[in-house]
mmCIF file of C-alpha atoms in Angstrom:
data_model
loop_
_atom_site.group_PDB
_atom_site.id
_atom_site.type_symbol
_atom_site.label_atom_id
_atom_site.label_comp_id
_atom_site.label_asym_id
_atom_site.label_seq_id
_atom_site.Cartn_x
_atom_site.Cartn_y
_atom_site.Cartn_z
ATOM 1 C CA MET A 19 58.720 13.480 -1.843
ATOM 2 C CA SER A 20 58.060 14.711 -5.387
ATOM 3 C CA LYS A 21 55.712 17.604 -6.196
ATOM 4 C CA ILE A 22 53.228 15.218 -7.832
ATOM 5 C CA THR A 23 53.176 13.002 -4.739
ATOM 6 C CA LYS A 24 52.667 16.053 -2.513
ATOM 7 C CA LYS A 25 49.751 17.195 -4.683
ATOM 8 C CA ILE A 26 48.195 13.737 -4.472
ATOM 9 C CA VAL A 27 48.592 13.692 -0.673
ATOM 10 C CA VAL A 28 47.060 17.171 -0.382
ATOM 11 C CA LEU A 29 44.186 16.211 -2.705
ATOM 12 C CA VAL A 30 43.467 13.014 -0.770
ATOM 13 C CA GLY A 31 43.635 14.972 2.483
ATOM 14 C CA LEU A 32 41.157 17.534 1.173
ATOM 15 C CA LEU A 33 38.811 14.792 -0.015
ATOM 16 C CA ILE A 34 38.944 13.064 3.373
ATOM 17 C CA ALA A 35 38.402 16.350 5.190
ATOM 18 C CA GLY A 36 35.502 17.221 2.893
ATOM 19 C CA PHE A 37 33.918 13.824 3.441
ATOM 20 C CA LEU A 38 34.260 14.095 7.224
ATOM 21 C CA ILE A 39 32.712 17.576 7.241
ATOM 22 C CA TRP A 40 29.792 16.292 5.166
ATOM 23 C CA TYR A 41 29.400 13.086 7.178
ATOM 24 C CA LEU A 42 29.567 14.682 10.631
ATOM 25 C CA PHE A 43 27.902 18.055 10.066
ATOM 26 C CA LEU A 44 26.005 18.189 6.756
ATOM 27 C CA LYS A 45 24.619 14.683 6.247
ATOM 28 C CA PRO A 46 20.864 15.054 6.977
ATOM 29 C CA TYR A 47 20.413 11.614 8.556
ATOM 30 C CA ASP A 48 22.255 9.316 10.951
ATOM 31 C CA TYR A 49 21.374 5.887 9.582
ATOM 32 C CA LEU A 50 19.889 4.409 6.413
ATOM 33 C CA VAL A 51 17.887 1.196 6.105
ATOM 34 C CA THR A 52 16.906 -0.142 2.670
ATOM 35 C CA PHE A 53 14.594 -3.015 1.788
ATOM 36 C CA LYS A 54 12.418 -4.256 -1.079
ATOM 37 C CA VAL A 55 8.849 -5.530 -0.931
ATOM 38 C CA ASN A 56 6.389 -6.958 -3.460
ATOM 39 C CA THR A 57 3.686 -4.294 -3.377
ATOM 40 C CA THR A 58 2.871 -0.751 -4.456
ATOM 41 C CA ALA A 59 3.979 2.544 -2.946
ATOM 42 C CA GLY A 60 0.374 3.308 -2.012
ATOM 43 C CA THR A 61 -0.036 0.064 -0.089
ATOM 44 C CA ILE A 62 3.199 0.747 1.797
ATOM 45 C CA ASN A 63 2.039 4.308 2.484
ATOM 46 C CA GLN A 64 -1.323 3.189 3.888
ATOM 47 C CA SER A 65 0.248 0.350 5.878
ATOM 48 C CA LEU A 66 2.716 2.802 7.404
ATOM 49 C CA LYS A 67 -0.105 5.064 8.540
ATOM 50 C CA GLN A 68 -2.056 2.148 9.985
ATOM 51 C CA TRP A 69 1.064 0.877 11.801
ATOM 52 C CA ASN A 70 1.755 4.390 13.064
ATOM 53 C CA LEU A 71 -1.652 4.467 14.794
ATOM 54 C CA GLY A 72 -0.518 1.599 17.017
ATOM 55 C CA LEU A 73 2.690 3.312 18.135
ATOM 56 C CA GLU A 74 2.522 5.349 21.321
ATOM 57 C CA GLY A 75 3.855 8.891 20.910
ATOM 58 C CA SER A 76 4.208 8.579 17.140
ATOM 59 C CA ASN A 77 2.766 10.722 14.369
ATOM 60 C CA ILE A 78 3.110 11.474 10.665
ATOM 61 C CA VAL A 79 4.511 15.000 10.493
ATOM 62 C CA GLN A 80 4.676 15.447 6.716
ATOM 63 C CA GLN A 81 3.656 13.743 3.488
ATOM 64 C CA GLU A 82 5.015 15.117 0.226
ATOM 65 C CA ASN A 83 3.243 12.458 -1.847
ATOM 66 C CA LEU A 84 2.535 8.724 -1.762
ATOM 67 C CA ASN A 85 6.247 8.030 -2.137
ATOM 68 C CA SER A 86 7.559 10.265 0.626
ATOM 69 C CA LEU A 87 6.518 10.825 4.212
ATOM 70 C CA THR A 88 8.185 11.764 7.488
ATOM 71 C CA GLN A 89 7.311 10.087 10.761
ATOM 72 C CA LYS A 90 8.203 11.157 14.303
ATOM 73 C CA ILE A 91 8.570 8.264 16.748
ATOM 74 C CA ASN A 92 9.087 8.568 20.513
ATOM 75 C CA ILE A 93 10.898 5.589 22.030
ATOM 76 C CA ASN A 94 11.955 5.668 25.697
ATOM 77 C CA ASP A 95 11.668 9.483 25.786
ATOM 78 C CA THR A 96 13.913 9.806 22.731
ATOM 79 C CA VAL A 97 12.534 11.349 19.538
ATOM 80 C CA TYR A 98 13.477 9.803 16.193
ATOM 81 C CA LEU A 99 12.670 11.079 12.715
ATOM 82 C CA TYR A 100 11.990 8.447 10.058
ATOM 83 C CA ASN A 101 11.991 9.795 6.510
ATOM 84 C CA TRP A 102 10.447 7.111 4.273
ATOM 85 C CA LYS A 103 11.209 7.222 0.545
ATOM 86 C CA ILE A 104 9.464 4.693 -1.711
ATOM 87 C CA SER A 105 10.340 4.035 -5.350
ATOM 88 C CA SER A 106 9.168 1.522 -7.940
ATOM 89 C CA VAL A 107 11.660 -1.118 -9.072
ATOM 90 C CA ASN A 108 9.275 -2.798 -11.532
ATOM 91 C CA ASP A 109 5.559 -3.544 -11.868
ATOM 92 C CA SER A 110 5.526 -5.683 -8.718
ATOM 93 C CA VAL A 111 8.417 -4.556 -6.507
ATOM 94 C CA SER A 112 9.015 -1.353 -4.548
ATOM 95 C CA LYS A 113 12.225 -0.205 -2.877
ATOM 96 C CA VAL A 114 11.970 1.525 0.497
ATOM 97 C CA LYS A 115 14.702 3.721 1.950
ATOM 98 C CA VAL A 116 14.317 4.870 5.552
ATOM 99 C CA TYR A 117 16.527 7.794 6.578
ATOM 100 C CA VAL A 118 16.631 7.826 10.383
ATOM 101 C CA SER A 119 17.921 10.621 12.601
ATOM 102 C CA ASN A 120 18.012 11.620 16.247
ATOM 103 C CA LYS A 121 18.890 15.311 16.386
ATOM 104 C CA GLU A 122 19.846 15.317 20.062
ATOM 105 C CA ASN A 123 22.535 12.671 19.555
ATOM 106 C CA SER A 124 23.263 12.999 15.845
ATOM 107 C CA PHE A 125 26.995 13.727 16.170
ATOM 108 C CA GLN A 126 27.491 10.889 18.651
ATOM 109 C CA ASN A 127 25.558 8.471 16.431
ATOM 110 C CA LYS A 128 27.622 9.338 13.374
ATOM 111 C CA MET A 129 30.864 8.919 15.303
ATOM 112 C CA SER A 130 29.880 5.552 16.809
ATOM 113 C CA ILE A 131 28.056 3.756 13.991
ATOM 114 C CA PRO A 132 31.142 2.951 11.817
ATOM 115 C CA PHE A 133 32.938 1.310 14.742
ATOM 116 C CA SER A 134 30.301 -0.492 16.835
ATOM 117 C CA ASN A 135 26.794 -1.908 16.872
ATOM 118 C CA THR A 136 25.129 0.949 18.733
ATOM 119 C CA ASP A 137 21.859 1.021 20.683
ATOM 120 C CA PHE A 138 20.640 3.533 18.103
ATOM 121 C CA GLU A 139 21.147 0.982 15.315
ATOM 122 C CA LYS A 140 19.504 -1.781 17.346
ATOM 123 C CA VAL A 141 16.429 0.329 18.105
ATOM 124 C CA THR A 142 16.173 1.432 14.473
ATOM 125 C CA LEU A 143 16.421 -2.082 13.052
ATOM 126 C CA LYS A 144 13.960 -3.437 15.624
ATOM 127 C CA THR A 145 11.437 -0.709 14.794
ATOM 128 C CA ILE A 146 11.673 -1.115 11.026
ATOM 129 C CA THR A 147 11.604 -4.914 11.308
ATOM 130 C CA ASN A 148 8.390 -4.570 13.301
ATOM 131 C CA PHE A 149 6.823 -2.594 10.467
ATOM 132 C CA MET A 150 8.086 -5.036 7.835
ATOM 133 C CA ASP A 151 6.533 -7.946 9.742
ATOM 134 C CA LYS A 152 3.195 -6.111 9.920
ATOM 135 C CA LEU A 153 3.357 -5.292 6.210
ATOM 136 C CA LYS A 154 4.217 -8.852 5.196
ATOM 137 C CA GLY A 155 1.375 -10.139 7.370
ATOM 138 C CA HIS A 156 -1.030 -7.758 5.656
ATOM 139 C CA LEU A 157 0.140 -8.757 2.166
ATOM 140 C CA LYS A 158 -0.539 -12.424 2.953
ATOM 141 C CA LYS A 159 -4.184 -11.529 3.557
ATOM 142 C CA ILE A 160 -4.848 -9.714 0.278
ATOM 143 C CA LYS A 161 -4.417 -10.281 -3.443
ATOM 144 C CA VAL A 162 -4.591 -7.703 -6.234
ATOM 145 C CA SER A 163 -4.650 -8.744 -9.896
ATOM 146 C CA VAL A 164 -4.621 -6.041 -12.566
ATOM 147 C CA ILE A 165 -6.734 -7.177 -15.531
ATOM 148 C CA GLY A 166 -6.479 -4.263 -17.964
ATOM 149 C CA GLU A 167 -8.948 -2.159 -19.928
ATOM 150 C CA SER A 168 -12.624 -2.826 -19.328
ATOM 151 C CA THR A 169 -15.992 -1.101 -18.879
ATOM 152 C CA THR A 170 -18.062 -0.706 -15.733
ATOM 153 C CA PRO A 171 -21.606 -2.100 -15.962
ATOM 154 C CA SER A 172 -24.541 0.289 -16.283
ATOM 155 C CA THR A 173 -27.434 0.055 -13.825
ATOM 156 C CA TYR A 174 -30.207 1.972 -12.138
ATOM 157 C CA CYS A 175 -29.531 2.244 -8.411
ATOM 158 C CA ALA A 176 -30.602 3.473 -5.001
ATOM 159 C CA TYR A 177 -27.776 5.116 -3.100
ATOM 160 C CA VAL A 178 -26.617 7.122 -0.116
ATOM 161 C CA SER A 179 -23.785 9.669 -0.219
ATOM 162 C CA ILE A 180 -20.984 9.346 2.344
ATOM 163 C CA LYS A 181 -17.867 11.332 3.274
ATOM 164 C CA ASP A 182 -15.163 9.779 5.439
ATOM 165 C CA LEU A 183 -11.554 8.610 5.608
ATOM 166 C CA GLN A 184 -10.449 5.818 3.288
ATOM 167 C CA MET A 185 -9.861 3.461 6.198
ATOM 168 C CA ASN A 186 -13.501 3.921 7.282
ATOM 169 C CA LYS A 187 -14.975 3.078 3.870
ATOM 170 C CA ALA A 188 -16.042 -0.438 4.834
ATOM 171 C CA LYS A 189 -17.598 0.820 8.083
ATOM 172 C CA GLY A 190 -19.668 3.309 6.105
ATOM 173 C CA MET A 191 -20.842 0.531 3.808
ATOM 174 C CA MET A 192 -21.763 -1.761 6.702
ATOM 175 C CA ARG A 193 -23.552 1.062 8.505
ATOM 176 C CA ASN A 194 -25.709 1.823 5.463
ATOM 177 C CA TYR A 195 -26.173 -1.719 4.149
ATOM 178 C CA SER A 196 -28.955 -2.515 6.607
ATOM 179 C CA PHE A 197 -30.534 0.910 6.018
ATOM 180 C CA LEU A 198 -30.680 0.453 2.246
ATOM 181 C CA SER A 199 -31.721 -3.190 2.313
ATOM 182 C CA SER A 200 -34.459 -2.686 4.907
ATOM 183 C CA ILE A 201 -36.050 0.410 3.360
ATOM 184 C CA LEU A 202 -36.093 -1.216 -0.080
ATOM 185 C CA ALA A 203 -37.294 -4.591 1.221
ATOM 186 C CA ASN A 204 -40.201 -2.943 3.043
ATOM 187 C CA ASP A 205 -41.529 -1.832 -0.360
ATOM 188 C CA GLY A 206 -40.756 -5.123 -2.067
ATOM 189 C CA ILE A 207 -37.844 -3.675 -4.060
ATOM 190 C CA LYS A 208 -35.297 -6.369 -4.925
ATOM 191 C CA MET A 209 -31.640 -5.888 -5.748
ATOM 192 C CA ASN A 210 -30.751 -6.247 -9.410
ATOM 193 C CA GLY A 211 -27.035 -6.844 -9.044
ATOM 194 C CA THR A 212 -24.205 -6.567 -6.565
ATOM 195 C CA PRO A 213 -23.650 -3.526 -4.275
ATOM 196 C CA PHE A 214 -21.029 -1.047 -5.412
ATOM 197 C CA ILE A 215 -19.454 2.243 -4.476
ATOM 198 C CA GLU A 216 -18.762 5.144 -6.795
ATOM 199 C CA VAL A 217 -16.034 7.439 -5.452
ATOM 200 C CA THR A 218 -16.814 11.044 -6.385
ATOM 201 C CA ASN A 219 -13.770 12.627 -4.735
ATOM 202 C CA TRP A 220 -10.485 11.160 -3.523
ATOM 203 C CA ASN A 221 -8.107 13.413 -1.610
ATOM 204 C CA ILE A 222 -4.882 11.425 -1.701
ATOM 205 C CA GLU A 223 -3.060 13.904 0.535
ATOM 206 C CA ASN A 224 -5.322 13.481 3.560
ATOM 207 C CA ASP A 225 -6.778 10.042 2.689
ATOM 208 C CA SER A 226 -10.371 11.269 2.626
ATOM 209 C CA ILE A 227 -13.067 10.237 0.165
ATOM 210 C CA ALA A 228 -16.608 11.106 -0.841
ATOM 211 C CA TYR A 229 -18.570 8.248 -2.376
ATOM 212 C CA ASN A 230 -21.991 6.900 -3.240
ATOM 213 C CA PHE A 231 -22.889 3.511 -1.785
ATOM 214 C CA CYS A 232 -25.221 1.999 -4.356
ATOM 215 C CA PHE A 233 -27.752 -0.846 -4.556
ATOM 216 C CA PRO A 234 -28.646 -1.825 -8.152
ATOM 217 C CA ILE A 235 -32.438 -2.040 -8.561
ATOM 218 C CA MET A 236 -35.042 -2.090 -11.310
ATOM 219 C CA LYS A 237 -36.328 1.385 -12.140
ATOM 220 C CA SER A 238 -39.905 1.927 -11.004
ATOM 221 C CA ASP A 239 -42.468 4.715 -10.669
ATOM 222 C CA SER A 240 -43.181 3.802 -7.044
ATOM 223 C CA LEU A 241 -39.920 3.772 -5.117
ATOM 224 C CA PRO A 242 -39.708 4.495 -1.370
ATOM 225 C CA GLU A 243 -38.782 8.017 -0.321
ATOM 226 C CA HIS A 244 -36.373 9.005 2.440
ATOM 227 C CA LYS A 245 -34.354 12.149 3.064
ATOM 228 C CA ASP A 246 -31.054 10.205 2.893
ATOM 229 C CA LEU A 247 -32.008 7.981 -0.032
ATOM 230 C CA LYS A 248 -31.476 8.944 -3.670
ATOM 231 C CA TYR A 249 -31.916 7.245 -7.050
ATOM 232 C CA LYS A 250 -30.106 7.568 -10.352
ATOM 233 C CA GLN A 251 -28.989 5.865 -13.517
ATOM 234 C CA TYR A 252 -25.326 4.892 -13.264
ATOM 235 C CA ASN A 253 -23.845 4.810 -16.759
ATOM 236 C CA GLY A 254 -20.902 2.524 -17.350
ATOM 237 C CA VAL A 255 -17.554 4.048 -18.279
ATOM 238 C CA LYS A 256 -14.341 2.879 -19.874
ATOM 239 C CA ALA A 257 -11.837 1.981 -17.161
ATOM 240 C CA ILE A 258 -8.856 -0.124 -16.208
ATOM 241 C CA LYS A 259 -9.830 -3.036 -14.005
ATOM 242 C CA ALA A 260 -8.375 -5.064 -11.142
ATOM 243 C CA ILE A 261 -9.643 -7.976 -9.067
ATOM 244 C CA TYR A 262 -9.214 -7.617 -5.310
ATOM 245 C CA ASN A 263 -9.390 -10.516 -2.850
ATOM 246 C CA GLY A 264 -9.360 -9.849 0.871
ATOM 247 C CA ASN A 265 -11.120 -7.857 3.559
ATOM 248 C CA TYR A 266 -13.007 -4.968 1.984
ATOM 249 C CA ILE A 267 -11.519 -2.596 4.568
ATOM 250 C CA THR A 268 -8.350 -2.549 2.466
ATOM 251 C CA SER A 269 -9.785 -2.889 -1.041
ATOM 252 C CA ASP A 270 -8.237 0.516 -1.748
ATOM 253 C CA ARG A 271 -4.930 -1.333 -2.180
ATOM 254 C CA ALA A 272 -6.210 -2.078 -5.674
ATOM 255 C CA TRP A 273 -6.639 1.651 -6.303
ATOM 256 C CA TYR A 274 -2.901 2.142 -5.952
ATOM 257 C CA ALA A 275 -2.154 -0.805 -8.225
ATOM 258 C CA LEU A 276 -4.371 0.792 -10.876
ATOM 259 C CA LEU A 277 -2.681 4.179 -10.405
ATOM 260 C CA GLU A 278 0.698 2.580 -11.086
ATOM 261 C CA GLU A 279 -0.669 0.584 -14.035
ATOM 262 C CA ALA A 280 -2.075 3.769 -15.570
ATOM 263 C CA LYS A 281 1.274 5.506 -15.099
ATOM 264 C CA ARG A 282 3.200 2.630 -16.709
ATOM 265 C CA GLN A 283 0.810 2.429 -19.646
ATOM 266 C CA GLU A 284 0.590 6.238 -19.937
ATOM 267 C CA ILE A 285 -3.196 6.121 -19.576
ATOM 268 C CA GLU A 286 -4.914 9.289 -18.374
ATOM 269 C CA ILE A 287 -7.428 8.494 -15.654
ATOM 270 C CA HIS A 288 -9.968 10.031 -13.319
ATOM 271 C CA LYS A 289 -8.967 9.221 -9.740
ATOM 272 C CA THR A 290 -12.530 8.225 -8.881
ATOM 273 C CA PRO A 291 -12.501 4.438 -8.434
ATOM 274 C CA VAL A 292 -15.610 2.259 -8.631
ATOM 275 C CA GLU A 293 -15.855 -0.973 -6.624
ATOM 276 C CA PHE A 294 -18.313 -3.863 -7.075
ATOM 277 C CA PHE A 295 -18.565 -6.265 -4.119
ATOM 278 C CA TYR A 296 -19.466 -9.942 -4.556
ATOM 279 C CA ASN A 297 -19.453 -11.144 -0.940
ATOM 280 C CA ASN A 298 -21.331 -10.160 2.205
ATOM 281 C CA PRO A 299 -18.817 -9.750 5.069
ATOM 282 C CA ASN A 300 -21.608 -10.547 7.550
ATOM 283 C CA TYR A 301 -21.367 -14.161 6.428
ATOM 284 C CA GLY A 302 -17.681 -14.341 7.396
ATOM 285 C CA GLY A 303 -15.524 -17.019 5.816
ATOM 286 C CA ASP A 304 -12.017 -16.923 4.381
ATOM 287 C CA GLU A 305 -11.359 -13.272 3.555
ATOM 288 C CA LEU A 306 -9.092 -14.219 0.654
ATOM 289 C CA SER A 307 -12.174 -15.709 -1.004
ATOM 290 C CA TRP A 308 -13.968 -12.348 -0.849
ATOM 291 C CA LYS A 309 -13.982 -10.744 -4.272
ATOM 292 C CA ALA A 310 -14.336 -7.180 -5.499
ATOM 293 C CA GLU A 311 -13.960 -5.772 -8.995
ATOM 294 C CA ILE A 312 -12.158 -2.444 -8.905
ATOM 295 C CA PHE A 313 -12.292 0.049 -11.779
ATOM 296 C CA MET A 314 -10.382 3.290 -12.381
ATOM 297 C CA PRO A 315 -12.191 5.384 -15.033
ATOM 298 C CA VAL A 316 -10.192 6.409 -18.097
ATOM 299 C CA LYS A 317 -10.298 9.967 -19.429
ATOM 300 C CA LEU A 318 -11.927 10.112 -22.844
ATOM 301 C CA LYS A 319 -9.859 11.792 -25.553
#
C-alpha cells in the first residue's frame, strides 16, 4: 500500500470516527421531521400552542420567538422534547423542522434508527401527523388576504378597555357586546358603523393583549355614563390591510400575515392591530363568510 493510499485510508477513518462521535454523542437531537405548509410562522406557532392544550402531560417549555419553540410531551410515561423551527420559504409557504429527542434513550435511538423502523420513529411520526392534520383542518376554516397599504376609518366611539390572552379576544368581545349595546340602546344611542377593536399593547412572547372594544356612535352632549364605559374620537391612521374570513376567535392569524408582509416590504409598523368586524357571530352561519378588515398601523417617517 502506497503512502498516499495510507493517508487516504487514515483520513477516511478519521472522518468516519469524527462523524460517529458527533452522531452518537454530540448531535443534540435523535430524529428530524421536516414538512412545508401554506401559512405563516405565527399561525403555526398559535396552532401549536392550541394543539398543545389538548395533549395530556404536555407543555411549552421555551419560546425564543415566533419561529422557535420547545415543547415537552409525555407519551406512555416517556418524555420527549420537540424543538420546532419555522422558516419562511416564500410569501405563502413556511418550512417546519421538528428536532425530536428522548434523553433517557438517546444513544439507543441513534443506534437503532439507521437500521430499523423503531417505536420511537413511529410515535414521533404519529404525533407530528396528528398536529399536521389539526393544522390543515384549521387552515380550511380560515382565509387571509393581504390587500396592501390603506387607512383606517375615523369615528367617534364608545368603548371598554380589556386585557386578556389573544385566544380569549373573541370571548371578551362577546362578553361586552351585550353590555355596550344595551347601555347605549337604553338611551337611544344608535351605532354609526361596525364594531372594532383597537389593540393598545401586544405582547408576542406571552400572547397577551390589551385592547379597546369600540362601538362607533354619533358624538352627543348627552351620552350615558358608566364606570366601565368611555368615549373618544378614534382618528384613522395609515396602515397595511388584510381581509380575514373565518371565526373571529382566530382573526389574529391575519396579524401574522401583516407582520410578514411588513417585513418583506421593509415597512416599519406599530404592532397594534385594528380589527373591524362585519358579522355578528350570534347569528351563526358559514364562518368562512364572516368578514373582518385587519389593519397594522404604519410608523410615520
